[in-house]
Coordinates of C-alpha atoms and ligand atoms in Angstrom, one line a residue:
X1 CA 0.0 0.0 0.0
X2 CA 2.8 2.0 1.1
X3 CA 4.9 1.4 -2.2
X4 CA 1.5 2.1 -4.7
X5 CA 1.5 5.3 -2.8
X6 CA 4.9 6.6 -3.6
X7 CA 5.4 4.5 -7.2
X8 CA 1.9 7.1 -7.5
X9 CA 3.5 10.2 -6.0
X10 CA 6.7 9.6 -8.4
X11 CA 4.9 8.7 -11.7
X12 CA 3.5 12.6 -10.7
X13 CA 6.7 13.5 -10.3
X14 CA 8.2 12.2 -13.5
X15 CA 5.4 14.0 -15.5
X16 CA 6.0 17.4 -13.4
X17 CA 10.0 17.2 -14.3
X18 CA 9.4 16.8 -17.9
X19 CA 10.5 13.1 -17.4
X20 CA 13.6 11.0 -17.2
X21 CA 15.4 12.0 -20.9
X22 CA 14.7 15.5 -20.2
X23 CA 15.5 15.6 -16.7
X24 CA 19.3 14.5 -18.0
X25 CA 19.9 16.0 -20.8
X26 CA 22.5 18.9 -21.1
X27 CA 23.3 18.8 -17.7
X28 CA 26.9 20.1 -16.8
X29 CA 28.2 17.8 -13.6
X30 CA 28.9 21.0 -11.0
X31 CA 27.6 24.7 -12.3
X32 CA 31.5 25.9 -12.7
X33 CA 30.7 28.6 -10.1
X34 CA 31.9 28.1 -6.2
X35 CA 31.7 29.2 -3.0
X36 CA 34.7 31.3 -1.9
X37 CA 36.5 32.1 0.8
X38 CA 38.1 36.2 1.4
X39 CA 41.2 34.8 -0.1
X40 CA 39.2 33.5 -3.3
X41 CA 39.9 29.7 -2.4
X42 CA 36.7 27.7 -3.1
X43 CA 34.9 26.3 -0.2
X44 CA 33.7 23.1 0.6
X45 CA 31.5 23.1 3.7
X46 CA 30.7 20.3 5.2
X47 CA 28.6 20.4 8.3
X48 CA 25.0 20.8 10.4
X49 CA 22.2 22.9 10.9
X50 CA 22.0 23.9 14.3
X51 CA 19.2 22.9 15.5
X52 CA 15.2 22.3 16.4
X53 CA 15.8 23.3 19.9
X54 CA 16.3 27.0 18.6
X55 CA 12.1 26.6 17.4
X56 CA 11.1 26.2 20.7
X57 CA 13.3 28.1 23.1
X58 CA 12.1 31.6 24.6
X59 CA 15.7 32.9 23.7
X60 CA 15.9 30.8 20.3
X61 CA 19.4 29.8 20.9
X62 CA 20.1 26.1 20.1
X63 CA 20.8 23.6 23.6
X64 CA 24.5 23.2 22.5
X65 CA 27.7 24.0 24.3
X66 CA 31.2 24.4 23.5
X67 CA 32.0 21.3 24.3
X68 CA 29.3 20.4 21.0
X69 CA 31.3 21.8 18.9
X70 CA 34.8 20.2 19.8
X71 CA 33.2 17.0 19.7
X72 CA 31.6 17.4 16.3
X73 CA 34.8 18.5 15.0
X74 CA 36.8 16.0 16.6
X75 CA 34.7 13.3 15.2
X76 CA 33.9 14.6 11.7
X77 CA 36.0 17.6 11.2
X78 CA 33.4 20.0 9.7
X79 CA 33.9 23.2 8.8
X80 CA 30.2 24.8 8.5
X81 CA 27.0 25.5 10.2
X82 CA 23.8 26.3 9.6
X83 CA 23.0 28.6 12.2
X84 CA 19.1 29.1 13.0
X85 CA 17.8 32.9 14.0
X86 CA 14.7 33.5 14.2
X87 CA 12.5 36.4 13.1
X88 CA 10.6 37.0 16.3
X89 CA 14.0 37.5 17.9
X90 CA 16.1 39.9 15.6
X91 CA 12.5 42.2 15.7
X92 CA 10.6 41.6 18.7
X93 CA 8.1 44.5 18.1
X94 CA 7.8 46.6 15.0
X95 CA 11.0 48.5 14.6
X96 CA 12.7 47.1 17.4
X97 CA 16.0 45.0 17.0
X98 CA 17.0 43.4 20.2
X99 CA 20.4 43.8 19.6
X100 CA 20.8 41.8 22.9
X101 CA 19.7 38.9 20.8
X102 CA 22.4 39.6 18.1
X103 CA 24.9 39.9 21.2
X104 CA 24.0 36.2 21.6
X105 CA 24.4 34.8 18.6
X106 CA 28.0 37.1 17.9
X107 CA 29.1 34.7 20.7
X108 CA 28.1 31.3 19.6
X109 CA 29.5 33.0 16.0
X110 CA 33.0 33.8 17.7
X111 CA 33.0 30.1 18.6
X112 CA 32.5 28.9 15.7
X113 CA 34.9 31.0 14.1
X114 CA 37.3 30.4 16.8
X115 CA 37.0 26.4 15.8
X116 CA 37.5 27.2 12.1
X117 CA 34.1 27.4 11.1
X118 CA 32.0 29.1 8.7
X119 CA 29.3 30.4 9.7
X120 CA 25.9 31.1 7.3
X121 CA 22.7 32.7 9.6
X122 CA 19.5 30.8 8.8
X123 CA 16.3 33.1 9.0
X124 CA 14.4 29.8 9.8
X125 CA 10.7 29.5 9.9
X126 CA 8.4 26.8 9.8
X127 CA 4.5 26.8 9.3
X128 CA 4.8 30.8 9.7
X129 CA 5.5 31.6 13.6
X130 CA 5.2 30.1 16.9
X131 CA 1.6 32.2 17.5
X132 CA -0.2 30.3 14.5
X133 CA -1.7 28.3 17.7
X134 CA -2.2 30.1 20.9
X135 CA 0.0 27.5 22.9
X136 CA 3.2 27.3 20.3
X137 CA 2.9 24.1 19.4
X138 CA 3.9 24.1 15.9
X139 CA 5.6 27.0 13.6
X140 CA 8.4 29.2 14.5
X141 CA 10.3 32.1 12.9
X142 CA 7.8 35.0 12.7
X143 CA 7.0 37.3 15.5
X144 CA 3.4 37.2 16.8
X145 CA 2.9 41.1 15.7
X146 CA 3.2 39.2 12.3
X147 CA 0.9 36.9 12.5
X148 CA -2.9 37.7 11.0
X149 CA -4.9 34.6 11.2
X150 CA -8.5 36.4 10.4
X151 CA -9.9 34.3 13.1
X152 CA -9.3 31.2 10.5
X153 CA -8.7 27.6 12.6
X154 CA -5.3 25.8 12.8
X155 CA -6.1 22.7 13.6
X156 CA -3.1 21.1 15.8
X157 CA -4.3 17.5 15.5
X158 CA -1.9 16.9 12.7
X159 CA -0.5 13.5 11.2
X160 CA 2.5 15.2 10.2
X161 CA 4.3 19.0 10.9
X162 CA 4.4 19.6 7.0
X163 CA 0.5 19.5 6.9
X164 CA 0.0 22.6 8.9
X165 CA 0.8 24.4 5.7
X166 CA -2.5 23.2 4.5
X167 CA -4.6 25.4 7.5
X168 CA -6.4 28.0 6.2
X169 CA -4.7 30.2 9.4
X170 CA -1.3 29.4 8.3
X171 CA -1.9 30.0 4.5
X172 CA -3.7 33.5 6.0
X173 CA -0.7 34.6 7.8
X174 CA 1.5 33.9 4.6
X175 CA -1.1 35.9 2.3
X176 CA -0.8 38.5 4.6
X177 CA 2.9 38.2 4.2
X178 CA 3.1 37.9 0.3
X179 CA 0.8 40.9 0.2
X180 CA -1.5 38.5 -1.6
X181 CA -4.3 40.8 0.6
X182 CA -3.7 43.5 -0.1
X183 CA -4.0 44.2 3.7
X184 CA -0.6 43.9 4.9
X185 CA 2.5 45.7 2.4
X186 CA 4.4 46.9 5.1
X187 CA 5.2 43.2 6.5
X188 CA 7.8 42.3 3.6
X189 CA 9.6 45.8 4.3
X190 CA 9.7 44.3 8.0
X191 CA 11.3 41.3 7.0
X192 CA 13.7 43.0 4.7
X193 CA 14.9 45.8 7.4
X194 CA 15.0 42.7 9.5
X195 CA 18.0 41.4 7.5
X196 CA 19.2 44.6 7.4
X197 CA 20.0 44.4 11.1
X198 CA 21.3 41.4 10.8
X199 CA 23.9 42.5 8.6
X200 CA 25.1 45.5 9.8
X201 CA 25.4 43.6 13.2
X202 CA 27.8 40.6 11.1
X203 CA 29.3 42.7 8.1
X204 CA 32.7 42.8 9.5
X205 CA 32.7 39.2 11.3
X206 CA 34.9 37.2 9.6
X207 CA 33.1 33.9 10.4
X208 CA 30.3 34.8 9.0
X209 CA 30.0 33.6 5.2
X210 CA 26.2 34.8 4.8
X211 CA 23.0 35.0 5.3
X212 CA 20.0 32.2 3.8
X213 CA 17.1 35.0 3.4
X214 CA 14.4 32.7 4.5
X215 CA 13.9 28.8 5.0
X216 CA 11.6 26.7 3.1
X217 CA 9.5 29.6 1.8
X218 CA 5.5 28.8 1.5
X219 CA 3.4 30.7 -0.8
X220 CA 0.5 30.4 1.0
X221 CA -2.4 30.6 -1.9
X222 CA 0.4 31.3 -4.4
X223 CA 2.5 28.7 -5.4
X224 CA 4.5 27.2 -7.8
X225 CA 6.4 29.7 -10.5
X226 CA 3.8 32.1 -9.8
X227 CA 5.2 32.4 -6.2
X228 CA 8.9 32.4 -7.1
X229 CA 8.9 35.0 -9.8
X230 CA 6.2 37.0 -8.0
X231 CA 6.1 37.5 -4.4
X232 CA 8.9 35.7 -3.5
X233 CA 11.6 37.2 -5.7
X234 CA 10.0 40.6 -5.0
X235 CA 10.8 39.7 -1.0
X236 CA 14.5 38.7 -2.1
X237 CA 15.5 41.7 -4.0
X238 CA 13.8 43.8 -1.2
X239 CA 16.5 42.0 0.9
X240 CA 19.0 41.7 -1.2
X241 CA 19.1 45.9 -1.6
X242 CA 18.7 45.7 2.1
X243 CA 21.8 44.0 2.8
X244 CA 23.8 45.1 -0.2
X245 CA 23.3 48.7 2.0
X246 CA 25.4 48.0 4.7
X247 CA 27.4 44.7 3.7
X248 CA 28.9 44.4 0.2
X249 CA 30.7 41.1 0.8
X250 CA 28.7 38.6 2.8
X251 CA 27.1 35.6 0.3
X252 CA 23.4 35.6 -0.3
X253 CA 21.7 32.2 -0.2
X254 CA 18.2 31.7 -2.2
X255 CA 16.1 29.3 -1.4
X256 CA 13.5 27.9 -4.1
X257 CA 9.9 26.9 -2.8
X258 CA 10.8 23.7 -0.8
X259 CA 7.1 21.8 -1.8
X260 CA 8.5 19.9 -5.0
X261 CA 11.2 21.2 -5.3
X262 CA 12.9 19.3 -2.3
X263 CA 12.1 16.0 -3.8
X264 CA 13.7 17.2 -7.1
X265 CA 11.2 19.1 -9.1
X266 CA 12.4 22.1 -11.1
X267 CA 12.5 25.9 -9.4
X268 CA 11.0 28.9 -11.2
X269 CA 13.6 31.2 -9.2
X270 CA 14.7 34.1 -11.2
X271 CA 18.1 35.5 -11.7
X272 CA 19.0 38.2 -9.4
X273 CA 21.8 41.5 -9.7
X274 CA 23.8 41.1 -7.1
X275 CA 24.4 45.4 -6.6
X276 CA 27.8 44.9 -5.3
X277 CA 31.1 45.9 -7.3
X278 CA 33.1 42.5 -8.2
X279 CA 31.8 39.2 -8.8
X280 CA 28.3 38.6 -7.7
X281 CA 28.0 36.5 -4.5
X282 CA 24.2 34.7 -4.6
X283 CA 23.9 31.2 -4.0
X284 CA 21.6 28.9 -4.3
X285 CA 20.5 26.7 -1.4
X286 CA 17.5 24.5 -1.9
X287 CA 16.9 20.9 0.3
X288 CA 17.2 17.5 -0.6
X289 CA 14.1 15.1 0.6
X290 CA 13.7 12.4 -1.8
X291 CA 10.2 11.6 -1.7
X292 CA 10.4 7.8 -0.8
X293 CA 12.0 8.9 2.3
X294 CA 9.7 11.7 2.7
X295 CA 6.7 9.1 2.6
X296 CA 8.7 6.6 5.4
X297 CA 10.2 4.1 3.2
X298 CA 14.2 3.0 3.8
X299 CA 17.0 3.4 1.9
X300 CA 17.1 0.2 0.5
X301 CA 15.5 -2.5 -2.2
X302 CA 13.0 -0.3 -4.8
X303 CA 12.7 2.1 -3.0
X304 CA 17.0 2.8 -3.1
X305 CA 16.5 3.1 -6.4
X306 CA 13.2 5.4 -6.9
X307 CA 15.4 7.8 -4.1
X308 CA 18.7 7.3 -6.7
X309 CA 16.5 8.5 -9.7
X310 CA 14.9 11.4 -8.1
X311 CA 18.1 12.4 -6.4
X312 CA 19.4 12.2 -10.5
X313 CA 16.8 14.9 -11.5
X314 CA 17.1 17.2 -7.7
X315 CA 21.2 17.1 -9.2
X316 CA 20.3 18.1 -12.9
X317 CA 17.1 20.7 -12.0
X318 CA 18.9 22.2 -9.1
X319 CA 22.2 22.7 -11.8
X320 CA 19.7 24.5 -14.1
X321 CA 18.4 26.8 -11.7
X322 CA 22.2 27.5 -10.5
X323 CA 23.0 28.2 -14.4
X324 CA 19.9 30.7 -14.7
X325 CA 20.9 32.4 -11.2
X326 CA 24.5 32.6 -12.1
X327 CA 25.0 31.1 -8.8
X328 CA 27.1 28.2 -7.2
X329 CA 25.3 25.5 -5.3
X330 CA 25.1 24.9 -1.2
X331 CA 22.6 21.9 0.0
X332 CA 21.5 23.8 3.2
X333 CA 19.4 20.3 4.4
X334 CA 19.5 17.0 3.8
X335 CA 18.8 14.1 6.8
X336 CA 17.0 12.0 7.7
X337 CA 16.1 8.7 10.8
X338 CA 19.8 7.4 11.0
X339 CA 18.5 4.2 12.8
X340 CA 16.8 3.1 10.0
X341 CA 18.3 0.7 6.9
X342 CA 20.1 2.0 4.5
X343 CA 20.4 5.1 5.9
X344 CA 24.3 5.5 6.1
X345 CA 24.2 4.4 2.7
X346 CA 21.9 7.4 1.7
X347 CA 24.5 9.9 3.7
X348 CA 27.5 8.4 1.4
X349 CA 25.2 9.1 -1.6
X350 CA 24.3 13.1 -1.0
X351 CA 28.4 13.6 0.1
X352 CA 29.2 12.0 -3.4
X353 CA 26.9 14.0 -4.6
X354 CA 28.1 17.1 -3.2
X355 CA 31.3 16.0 -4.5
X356 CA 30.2 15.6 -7.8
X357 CA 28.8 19.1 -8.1
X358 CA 31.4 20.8 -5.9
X359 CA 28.9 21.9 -3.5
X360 CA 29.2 22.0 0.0
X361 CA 25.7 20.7 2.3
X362 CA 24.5 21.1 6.1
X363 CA 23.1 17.9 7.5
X364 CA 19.6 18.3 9.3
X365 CA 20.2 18.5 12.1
X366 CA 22.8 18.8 15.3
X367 CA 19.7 17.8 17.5
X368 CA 20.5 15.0 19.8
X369 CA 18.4 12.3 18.7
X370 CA 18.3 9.5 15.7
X371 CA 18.4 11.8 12.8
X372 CA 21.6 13.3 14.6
X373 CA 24.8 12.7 15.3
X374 CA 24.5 11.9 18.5
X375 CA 21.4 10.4 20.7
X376 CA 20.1 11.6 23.6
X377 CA 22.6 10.0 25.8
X378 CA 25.6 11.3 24.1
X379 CA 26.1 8.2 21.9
X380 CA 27.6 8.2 18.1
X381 CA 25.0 7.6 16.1
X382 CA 25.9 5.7 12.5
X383 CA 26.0 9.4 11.2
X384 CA 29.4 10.5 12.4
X385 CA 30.9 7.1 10.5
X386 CA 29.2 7.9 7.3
X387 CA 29.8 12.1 7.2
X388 CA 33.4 11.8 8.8
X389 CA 35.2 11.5 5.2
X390 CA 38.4 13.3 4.1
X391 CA 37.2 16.1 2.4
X392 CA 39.3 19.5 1.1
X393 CA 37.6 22.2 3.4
X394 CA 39.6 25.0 1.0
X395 CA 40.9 24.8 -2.7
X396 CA 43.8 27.3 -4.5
X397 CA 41.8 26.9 -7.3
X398 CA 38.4 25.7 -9.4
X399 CA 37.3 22.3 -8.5
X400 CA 37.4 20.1 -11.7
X401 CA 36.3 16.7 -9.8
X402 CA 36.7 15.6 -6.1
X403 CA 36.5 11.8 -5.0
X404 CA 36.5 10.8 -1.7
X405 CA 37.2 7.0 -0.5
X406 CA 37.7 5.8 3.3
X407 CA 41.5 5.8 2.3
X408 CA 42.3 8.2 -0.3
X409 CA 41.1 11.7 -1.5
X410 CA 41.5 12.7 -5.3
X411 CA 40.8 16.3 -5.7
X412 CA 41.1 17.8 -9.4
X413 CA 41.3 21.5 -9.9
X414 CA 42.5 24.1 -11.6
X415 CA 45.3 26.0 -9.7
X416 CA 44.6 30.1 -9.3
X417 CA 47.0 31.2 -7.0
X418 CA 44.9 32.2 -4.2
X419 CA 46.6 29.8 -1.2
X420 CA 47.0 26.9 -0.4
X421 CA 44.6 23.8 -0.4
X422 CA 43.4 22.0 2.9
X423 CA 42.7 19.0 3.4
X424 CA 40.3 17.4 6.5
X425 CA 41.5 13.7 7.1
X426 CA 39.5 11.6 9.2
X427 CA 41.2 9.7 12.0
X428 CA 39.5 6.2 10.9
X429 CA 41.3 6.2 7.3
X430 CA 44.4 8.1 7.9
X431 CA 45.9 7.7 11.8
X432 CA 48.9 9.3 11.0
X433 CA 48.0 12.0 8.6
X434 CA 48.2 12.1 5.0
X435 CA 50.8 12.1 2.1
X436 CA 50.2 14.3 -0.8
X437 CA 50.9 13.7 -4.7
X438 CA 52.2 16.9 -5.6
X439 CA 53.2 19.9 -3.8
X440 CA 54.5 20.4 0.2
X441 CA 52.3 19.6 2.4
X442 CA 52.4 20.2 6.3
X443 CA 50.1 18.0 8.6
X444 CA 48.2 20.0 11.8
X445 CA 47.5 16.2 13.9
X446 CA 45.5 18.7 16.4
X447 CA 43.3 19.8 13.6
X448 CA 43.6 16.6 11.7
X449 CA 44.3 19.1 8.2
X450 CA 46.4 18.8 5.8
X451 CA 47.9 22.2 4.0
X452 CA 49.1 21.8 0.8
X453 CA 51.0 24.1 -1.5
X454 CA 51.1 23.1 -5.0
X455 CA 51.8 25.4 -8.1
X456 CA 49.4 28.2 -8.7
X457 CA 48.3 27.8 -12.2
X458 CA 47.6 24.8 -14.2
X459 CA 45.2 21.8 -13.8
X460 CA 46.8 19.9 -11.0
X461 CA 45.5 15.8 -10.0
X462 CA 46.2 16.3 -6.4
X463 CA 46.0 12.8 -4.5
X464 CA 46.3 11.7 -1.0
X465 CA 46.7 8.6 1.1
X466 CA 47.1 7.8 4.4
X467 CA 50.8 8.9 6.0
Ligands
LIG501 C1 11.7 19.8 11.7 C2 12.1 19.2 13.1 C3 10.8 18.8 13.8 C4 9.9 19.9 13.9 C5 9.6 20.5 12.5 C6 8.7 21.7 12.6 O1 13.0 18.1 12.9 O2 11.2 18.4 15.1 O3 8.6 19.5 14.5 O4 10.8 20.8 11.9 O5 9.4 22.8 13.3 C7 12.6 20.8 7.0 C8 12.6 22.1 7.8 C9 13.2 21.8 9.2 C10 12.6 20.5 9.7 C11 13.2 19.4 8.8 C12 13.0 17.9 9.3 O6 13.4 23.1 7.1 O7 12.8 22.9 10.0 O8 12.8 20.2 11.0 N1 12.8 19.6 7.5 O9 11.6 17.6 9.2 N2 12.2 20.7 5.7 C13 12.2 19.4 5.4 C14 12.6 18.6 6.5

């Protein structure tokens, strides 16, 4: 019953994408744009989103510690997260920042920076805002001064927390939002200023890579291309002017519609100017829930290879969007119930994946618990074996191909002068460090990274094995 359901939901899918032939034809393997660092290395971020306990919490900061961190790194040697703010905390009333707030999260920032991090800020909402129901039960992200229900119902008895979307308070608050009313224009302008406080607050923090203007937009009555080219890109390039204001340099992170679109469908998202001088820096940062997952199944049998096929056209439509938007590619959530079969497997897939296109991904999420990490007693979950692969955190030049094997790292680029490449190297595979086919390399055994200098022009086939 289960399988009909999703063989259904995919057949829909294949139709929607333009099917299989079209979904892989004239697709390049990565966009040819990247993620760069202040030197102009290319970045490969690897890490987590930080986490659902931000949703809930009256000062939305996530129940980590320092300690989280060094673990996390000492296990899997990221380099990234996915840091949630919320809304209703940068603007508690209209107008108001509570730069307290920002205080906060400056210091979780410093110590991620401190560890080596990048950091991207995550303007997270789900289902709206916490005061879609009276007690907070669902939603996050908005403020309540935000939120215009019309007296319309939210029912909280819910199979699932995606089917609050459907409520017609929810889809109110984000016609209210969209200005799809009418009623409510100056809300958008909020949200835009919003970010605009944000920035000026994190312009001149060098951990801070950017800003992801708003998770998993909903279009409320709107959806679909309609709601990307319209109100959606109309919010973006309210926010984009906004930031561009007071931060030239930070990277801007779009996110398409998540409906569809996370399981692999294609995004109507416009191109954007980016109004800075130099090379624009907008990105593109949709999710990645294939649909058999989405509907329960494993990772394994038919179902393995209706997730491999739909992960084949999220790979070729998410280039295409990337091409249109002039814009490299960062999966800002993938995850998924690491207890279950197969689901390592799946892990391996998305980092070869990421590989494949050069893009760097956050895993959802750093919550303690079986789709983390760790479990609610502190235990390794079989998430930090899967995501703990060597991986080079910075490139001196374009990324041609990357290849990562429990024992070995081939990275292919094109050498541009801008520093040297490093190199993560897991414990597991490579005890004593790494050797390196070309260049000097020096090995850091506290930070487990391997630095590299190689020539600075040329294509170089740089290759290492364990030490
Ligand atoms: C989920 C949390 C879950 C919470 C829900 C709603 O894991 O505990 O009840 O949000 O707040 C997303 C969202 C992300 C979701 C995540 C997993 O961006 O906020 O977290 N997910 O369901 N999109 C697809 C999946």
């Amino acid at each position: 019953m289960k399988r009909a359901r999703w063989i259904v939901s995919l057949a829909a899918l294949v139709v929607l994408a333009g099917g299989v032939a079209a979904a892989t034809r004239g697709v390049p393997e990565s966009g040819g744009r990247f993620i760069t660092d202040e030197q102009g290395r290319t970045l490969i971020l690897r890490g987590f989103n930080t986490a659902g306990s931000t949703k809930g919490a009256p000062d939305t900061l996530p129940e980590l510690t320092k300690a989280d961190i060094d673990l996390e790194y000492r296990d899997m040697g990221t380099n990234f997260v996915r840091f949630l703010i919320m809304w209703r905390a940068v603007e508690p009333q209209p107008g108001v920042y509570d730069t307290k707030y920002l205080d906060k999260v400056a210091e979780w920032v410093r110590w991620y920076g401190e560890r080596g991090y990048h950091v991207m800020l995550d303007m997270h909402q789900d289902l709206w805002g916490n005061a879609i129901t009276p007690t907070g039960v669902a939603g996050n992200g908005a403020p309540a001064w935000a939120t215009h229900l019309d007296g319309l119902p939210v029912d909280t008895d819910q199979p699932t927390w995606e089917t609050y979307y459907l409520e017609p308070g929810v889809i109110r608050a984000f016609d209210h939002f969209w200005d799809t009313t009418g009623e409510h224009p100056e809300l958008m302008d909020h949200y835009a200023k919003a970010w605009k406080a944000v920035a000026a607050r994190f312009k001149d923090d060098p951990a801070v890579l950017g800003y992801d203007l708003m998770n998993e937009p909903w279009g409320g009555s709107v959806q679909g291309p309609r709601f990307e080219a319209g109100p959606l890109a109309a919010l973006y390039r309210a926010t984009i002017a906004e930031i561009r204001s007071v931060d030239p340099d930070g990277w801007i992170f779009l996110e398409p519609q998540a409906v569809g679109v996370n399981w692999g469908l294609p995004s109507a998202l416009p191109h954007f100017d980016d109004p800075r001088d130099g090379a624009p820096r907008i990105a593109y940062a949709p999710h990645l829930y294939p649909l058999p997952l989405d509907l329960g199944d494993d990772y394994t049998a038919g179902s393995k290879e209706w997730t491999d096929r739909t992960i084949g056209w999220w790979r070729d439509n998410v280039l295409r969007t990337a091409d249109r938007l002039g814009a490299p590619v960062l999966l800002g959530e993938f995850g998924l119930d690491m207890t279950r079969p197969g689901a390592a497997d799946l892990v391996d897939r998305v980092v070869r994946l990421g590989e494949g296109m050069g893009a760097g991904m956050a895993y959802w999420s750093r919550d303690p618990g079986s789709w983390g990490p760790y479990d609610e007693k502190g235990k390794a979950t079989p998430l930090v074996a899967a995501y703990a692969r060597p991986y080079p955190r910075a490139i001196g030049g374009v990324p041609v191909d990357i290849r990562s094997e429990a024992r070995s790292l081939t990275v292919t680029f094109d050498a541009n002068g801008t520093g040297p490449t490093e190199i993560y190297l897991p414990a597991a595979g490579f005890p004593d460090g790494g050797r390196a086919s070309e260049g000097e390399a020096t090995w850091d055994a506290a930070r487990r990274v391997l630095t590299v200098r190689t020539k600075t022009s040329g294509r170089i086939t740089l290759t290492i094995t364990p030490a």
